[in-house]
């Protein structure tokens, strides 16, 4: 009996991806599929971005993922009311049979990404099945949880990666030769296609293959933490035991890895530079953004480096004082973690030198777009801190050791478009 139990436990230590009946826009009821999509909720960080999406189509998905009513409770209730109305009006319809969904993104520069969307069994960190690599901010988790409770839906998939290059990739590529359920091109130039995978034999091939793998959270740490929180609130088994994900095999389709920059509100560049005098080497760069980023990339090859902007120029910070790092960077983590730019930024610069709380929206914003970060710093009189991305293999190695990186350390992409397929949870 003990042996059988042990074997069953071992068999469950893999990815369990389950078919579901996708909730999708009826293309006959909206202006276009492109006009109702959105980037993930945490990429749409500016009010003008929300308003732009809202004006693209009255049924744009941003009205569900980022409702704009006054109070938090009013926002979540607004999203729930909107979803109920769209279901009643047939704006969103449920696919007739459960399946997994093959999803493809392609841009004009030769990037091709394919993966499979499904409902993934939510696992505990101790199982080592889904590996987080960043810490989360509890207020964000609470906000997403309120939204999911109110709508009773997974409105957008997390982006998870695994290393397979096996049966699932073969099924995905066969499926991609068939006519898609939908095809659209969004305003960022990405072309999206979606297929439904319902054949029992193919579903079994994918599920058996994925059961041998673990996944890294590439994008969606807060939503994964939300899934775990809501699963713990519900009696099991239930639909809350699973959460919507996109799984991408990076052995076959490598992701792009980009940095997430910081915008420090209320800290002028002159004050930021004065505070680091004698602690970092500072070089003032008389160069455009692209050239300044090249200098930053070169500097990070030999150690920690950051690019400050916001006063019309660029300033390279590198060669931090070793004694400063020894005093401020925690010593109880692996060397790879201690040497991360994000670690030094948060432990040394934000906490010790500039005294900026990392979890306060009033003091710091996390922005993916480089030029937008610089422009906002110049407009508001703050400081943009530009960074280089972390390599995927470093992220994965630390995650396997159970070591989380500082929040918003890096950005994997391309991220799935929100609004192509949703998952409703049964009541």
C-alpha positions as a printed Julia matrix, in Angstrom:
427×3 Matrix{Float64}:
   0.0    0.0     0.0
   2.79   2.43    0.87
   4.53   1.66   -2.42
   1.36   2.35   -4.4
   0.8    5.61   -2.57
   4.37   6.64   -3.23
   4.01   5.82   -6.94
   0.79   7.84   -7.19
   2.44  10.8    -5.5
   5.34  10.63   -7.9
   2.98  10.4   -10.86
   1.31  13.66   -9.77
   4.57  15.6    -9.66
   4.17  17.0   -13.13
   2.04  19.42  -15.1
  -1.63  18.4   -15.18
  -3.28  20.31  -18.0
  -7.03  19.86  -18.38
  -9.33  20.71  -21.32
 -12.01  23.32  -20.75
 -14.82  24.98  -22.68
 -13.32  28.27  -23.74
 -15.24  31.5   -23.49
 -14.62  33.53  -26.66
 -15.85  36.65  -28.42
 -18.41  36.14  -31.17
 -16.68  37.88  -34.11
 -20.07  38.8   -35.54
 -20.91  40.85  -32.43
 -17.74  42.97  -32.12
 -15.93  45.39  -34.39
 -12.96  43.05  -34.8
 -11.15  40.51  -32.68
  -8.09  42.77  -32.59
 -10.14  45.67  -31.23
 -11.37  43.69  -28.21
  -7.97  42.37  -27.11
  -5.58  43.92  -24.61
  -2.1   43.33  -23.23
  -2.06  41.65  -19.78
  -3.5   43.8   -17.0
  -0.09  44.7   -15.52
   1.27  45.96  -18.85
  -1.61  48.43  -19.28
  -0.24  50.68  -16.55
  -1.18  54.14  -17.83
  -4.68  55.62  -17.71
  -4.32  56.73  -21.33
  -3.59  53.1   -22.23
  -6.85  51.99  -20.63
  -8.79  54.77  -22.33
  -7.24  53.95  -25.69
  -8.35  50.33  -25.4
 -11.82  51.29  -24.22
 -12.26  53.53  -27.25
 -11.12  50.77  -29.63
 -14.34  48.83  -29.02
 -17.11  49.1   -26.39
 -16.5   45.42  -25.61
 -12.74  45.56  -25.19
 -11.54  43.08  -22.56
  -9.88  45.88  -20.57
 -13.36  46.65  -19.2
 -13.15  43.3   -17.41
  -9.49  43.18  -16.35
  -9.17  46.87  -15.38
 -12.63  48.26  -14.56
 -12.59  51.95  -13.68
 -15.35  52.44  -11.1
 -14.47  54.47   -8.01
 -13.86  52.02   -5.15
 -12.27  48.56   -5.28
 -15.58  46.85   -4.53
 -17.34  48.96   -7.16
 -14.69  48.03   -9.73
 -15.03  44.29   -9.18
 -18.83  44.46   -9.22
 -18.68  46.52  -12.41
 -16.53  43.82  -14.04
 -18.93  41.08  -12.91
 -21.95  43.01  -14.22
 -20.19  43.63  -17.53
 -19.32  39.96  -17.93
 -22.89  38.87  -17.12
 -24.26  41.36  -19.64
 -21.88  40.26  -22.41
 -22.8   36.63  -21.8
 -26.52  37.42  -21.9
 -26.1   39.43  -25.11
 -24.0   36.76  -26.8
 -20.93  38.98  -27.04
 -19.03  36.15  -25.36
 -20.02  32.56  -26.09
 -18.88  29.21  -24.73
 -17.29  26.69  -27.08
 -19.43  23.55  -27.54
 -16.91  21.0   -26.25
 -13.93  21.09  -23.93
 -10.47  21.22  -25.41
  -6.99  22.58  -25.1
  -6.11  25.54  -27.31
  -3.03  25.84  -29.48
  -1.97  29.48  -29.64
   0.45  31.11  -32.07
   2.03  34.57  -32.1
   4.13  35.84  -34.97
   5.65  39.24  -35.66
   7.27  40.87  -38.67
  10.81  40.3   -37.4
  10.73  36.52  -37.68
   9.62  35.7   -34.13
   7.34  32.68  -33.93
   5.92  31.47  -30.62
   3.52  28.58  -30.17
   2.1   27.05  -27.03
  -0.9   25.32  -25.54
  -3.59  26.94  -23.37
  -5.43  24.88  -20.78
  -6.59  24.67  -17.18
  -3.58  23.69  -15.07
  -3.88  21.95  -11.7
  -2.8   24.42   -9.02
   0.09  23.0    -7.02
   1.95  23.94   -3.88
   5.52  25.29   -4.09
   6.75  22.22   -2.2
   5.69  20.02   -5.12
   8.21  21.7    -7.44
   5.8   21.57  -10.38
   5.33  25.29  -11.03
   8.41  27.35  -10.19
   7.99  31.01   -9.26
  11.03  33.24   -9.58
   9.74  36.54   -8.2
   8.14  37.74   -4.99
   4.63  39.19   -5.14
   2.96  42.24   -3.63
   0.02  41.22   -1.39
  -2.19  44.2    -2.37
  -1.98  43.17   -6.03
  -2.89  39.57   -5.18
  -5.84  40.8    -3.11
  -7.03  42.98   -6.01
  -6.85  40.12   -8.53
  -8.55  37.77   -6.06
 -11.46  40.19   -5.61
 -11.83  40.4    -9.38
 -11.8   36.61   -9.88
 -14.25  36.05   -7.02
 -16.66  38.58   -8.5
 -16.45  37.41  -12.12
 -15.94  33.71  -11.31
 -13.63  33.56  -14.28
  -9.99  33.36  -15.32
  -9.9   36.36  -17.62
  -6.37  35.95  -18.99
  -3.81  33.14  -19.08
  -0.52  33.13  -17.21
   2.59  32.57  -19.34
   4.55  29.48  -18.22
   7.6   27.93  -19.86
   9.0   24.42  -19.83
  11.8   22.59  -21.64
  10.42  19.68  -23.62
  10.95  19.56  -27.39
   8.89  16.37  -27.49
   5.4   15.06  -28.1
   3.51  18.23  -27.16
   5.56  20.31  -29.59
   4.83  17.78  -32.34
   1.08  17.91  -31.65
   1.16  21.7   -31.62
   2.95  21.86  -34.95
   0.56  19.38  -36.57
  -2.39  21.39  -35.26
  -0.93  24.62  -36.66
  -1.26  23.19  -40.18
  -5.06  23.14  -39.85
  -7.49  26.05  -40.35
  -7.6   28.1   -37.1
 -10.6   29.01  -34.98
  -9.54  32.63  -35.21
  -6.87  34.78  -36.77
  -6.2   38.46  -36.08
  -3.44  41.06  -36.11
  -3.21  43.46  -33.17
  -1.99  47.03  -33.4
   1.45  46.08  -32.1
   1.99  44.14  -35.33
   1.64  40.67  -33.82
  -0.4   38.13  -35.75
  -2.39  35.74  -33.54
  -3.98  32.38  -34.4
  -5.9   29.98  -32.16
  -6.92  26.35  -32.66
  -9.06  24.04  -30.53
  -7.55  20.65  -29.71
 -10.37  18.21  -28.91
  -9.29  14.85  -30.35
  -9.05  12.42  -27.37
  -5.91  10.73  -28.68
  -4.08  14.02  -29.18
  -5.23  15.3   -25.79
  -3.83  12.18  -24.15
  -0.49  12.62  -25.94
  -0.18  16.19  -24.68
  -1.29  15.42  -21.13
   1.01  12.4   -20.79
   3.96  14.39  -22.13
   3.39  17.41  -19.88
   3.02  15.18  -16.82
   6.78  14.62  -17.04
   7.68  18.3   -16.87
   7.81  21.24  -14.49
   7.21  24.84  -15.55
   8.69  28.23  -14.79
   6.36  31.2   -14.32
   7.47  33.61  -17.03
   4.66  36.12  -16.52
   1.83  36.06  -14.0
   3.28  35.57  -10.5
   0.47  37.61   -8.93
  -2.21  35.67  -10.8
  -0.62  32.34   -9.81
  -0.57  33.49   -6.17
  -4.22  34.49   -6.66
  -5.09  31.03   -8.01
  -3.49  29.46   -4.94
  -5.33  31.81   -2.58
  -8.72  31.16   -4.15
  -8.14  27.41   -4.37
  -7.44  27.38   -0.61
 -10.78  29.12    0.03
 -12.86  26.52   -1.8
 -13.74  22.93   -0.89
 -11.94  20.5    -3.17
 -12.53  19.17   -5.75
 -13.84  22.18   -7.66
 -13.13  24.25  -10.74
 -10.97  26.48   -8.48
  -8.4   23.67   -8.33
  -7.3   24.76  -11.81
  -6.18  28.02  -13.4
  -5.85  29.26  -16.97
  -2.29  29.12  -18.37
  -0.37  29.25  -21.63
   2.51  26.74  -21.67
   5.36  27.49  -24.09
   8.17  25.01  -24.77
  11.24  27.26  -24.86
  13.4   24.42  -26.17
  11.37  24.77  -29.39
  10.21  28.41  -29.13
  12.62  30.58  -27.09
  11.05  33.63  -25.48
  12.38  37.16  -25.63
  13.62  38.35  -22.26
  13.47  42.06  -21.49
  14.02  44.2   -18.44
  11.36  45.95  -16.39
  12.45  49.48  -15.58
  11.77  51.57  -12.48
  10.33  55.06  -12.3
  11.09  56.76   -9.01
   8.48  59.4    -8.27
   9.61  62.47   -6.38
  13.34  61.74   -6.68
  15.01  64.18   -9.12
  17.97  62.83  -11.02
  20.29  65.38   -9.39
  19.35  64.08   -5.93
  19.73  60.46   -7.02
  23.22  61.17   -8.37
  24.27  63.13   -5.3
  23.3   60.22   -3.07
  25.47  57.7    -4.97
  28.56  59.89   -5.08
  31.53  57.86   -3.88
  29.45  54.65   -3.82
  29.21  53.97   -7.58
  31.21  55.21  -10.52
  29.06  57.72  -12.42
  29.54  58.49  -16.09
  27.46  61.14  -17.85
  26.59  60.01  -21.38
  26.01  62.49  -24.17
  24.2   59.98  -26.38
  20.71  59.08  -27.62
  18.73  56.34  -25.87
  19.8   53.49  -28.18
  23.51  54.26  -27.74
  23.14  54.73  -24.0
  21.5   51.3   -23.76
  24.43  49.8   -25.67
  26.82  51.32  -23.12
  24.68  49.84  -20.33
  24.78  46.4   -21.97
  28.58  46.54  -22.19
  28.88  47.66  -18.57
  26.75  44.79  -17.25
  29.18  42.29  -18.77
  31.64  43.12  -16.0
  29.34  43.84  -13.03
  26.25  45.64  -11.81
  25.24  48.69  -13.84
  22.22  50.96  -14.16
  21.25  53.84  -16.42
  19.58  56.85  -14.83
  17.49  59.29  -16.88
  14.94  62.02  -16.38
  16.91  65.25  -16.71
  17.4   65.15  -20.48
  20.59  63.11  -20.26
  21.76  59.61  -19.34
  24.0   58.67  -16.43
  25.67  55.28  -16.12
  26.13  53.88  -12.62
  28.59  51.0   -12.4
  31.51  49.68  -10.33
  29.66  49.72   -6.99
  31.83  49.9    -3.86
  32.43  46.27   -2.75
  32.15  47.25    0.93
  28.76  48.82    0.22
  27.52  45.61   -1.39
  28.87  43.52    1.49
  26.92  45.68    3.96
  23.64  45.85    2.08
  23.15  42.66    0.03
  21.93  39.67    2.1
  24.64  37.03    2.38
  22.32  34.06    2.88
  21.49  33.6    -0.81
  23.36  32.01   -3.73
  26.05  34.06   -5.44
  23.95  34.23   -8.63
  21.18  35.96   -6.66
  23.52  38.33   -4.84
  25.02  39.5    -8.12
  21.72  40.25   -9.86
  21.24  43.86  -10.92
  17.73  43.73   -9.44
  19.13  42.54   -6.11
  21.64  45.38   -5.96
  19.02  47.88   -7.07
  16.53  46.91   -4.38
  18.84  46.0    -1.48
  21.49  48.64   -2.03
  20.15  51.58   -4.02
  16.43  51.65   -3.17
  16.65  50.51    0.43
  20.01  51.82    1.64
  20.95  54.77   -0.58
  17.71  56.34   -1.79
  15.39  55.06    1.0
  12.51  54.29   -1.38
   9.93  51.64   -0.4
   9.68  49.14   -3.24
   6.01  48.3    -2.65
   4.63  51.86   -2.63
   2.97  53.03   -5.88
   3.37  56.58   -4.6
   7.15  56.19   -4.72
   7.91  53.7    -7.49
   6.38  52.39  -10.73
   7.42  49.37  -12.76
   7.3   50.01  -16.53
   8.14  47.66  -19.4
   8.59  50.25  -22.16
  12.03  51.92  -22.07
  11.19  55.12  -23.93
   7.96  55.56  -21.96
   9.86  55.27  -18.67
  12.32  57.98  -19.72
   9.6   60.25  -21.07
   7.52  60.02  -17.9
  10.55  60.71  -15.7
  11.37  63.8   -17.75
   7.75  64.97  -17.66
   7.25  64.41  -13.92
  10.7   65.33  -12.62
  11.47  61.83  -11.32
  14.26  59.37  -12.02
  14.09  56.52  -14.51
  16.28  53.54  -13.63
  16.92  51.48  -16.77
  18.16  47.91  -16.49
  19.38  44.98  -18.55
  17.35  41.72  -18.65
  18.34  38.52  -16.87
  19.01  35.4   -18.95
  16.3   32.73  -18.79
  18.76  30.05  -17.66
  19.74  32.15  -14.62
  16.08  32.63  -13.72
  15.3   28.92  -14.1
  18.36  27.82  -12.11
  17.48  30.07   -9.17
  13.83  28.97   -9.3
  14.85  25.33   -9.11
  16.82  26.17   -5.97
  13.68  27.7    -4.49
  15.22  31.19   -4.6
  12.94  34.03   -5.67
  14.29  37.09   -7.42
  13.37  40.65   -6.49
   9.91  41.52   -7.81
   9.62  42.66  -11.4
  13.16  41.51  -12.16
  12.58  40.65  -15.8
   9.92  40.4   -18.49
   9.41  37.38  -20.73
   7.56  37.74  -23.97
   5.77  37.97  -26.19
   2.94  37.8   -23.7
  -0.38  36.28  -24.78
  -3.01  38.73  -25.9
  -5.81  39.0   -23.36
  -9.31  38.4   -24.71
  -8.79  35.58  -27.22
  -9.97  32.85  -24.84
 -11.28  33.07  -21.25
 -12.23  30.4   -18.75
 -15.48  30.61  -16.81
 -15.68  28.73  -13.5
 -18.84  26.84  -12.69
 -20.94  28.12   -9.83
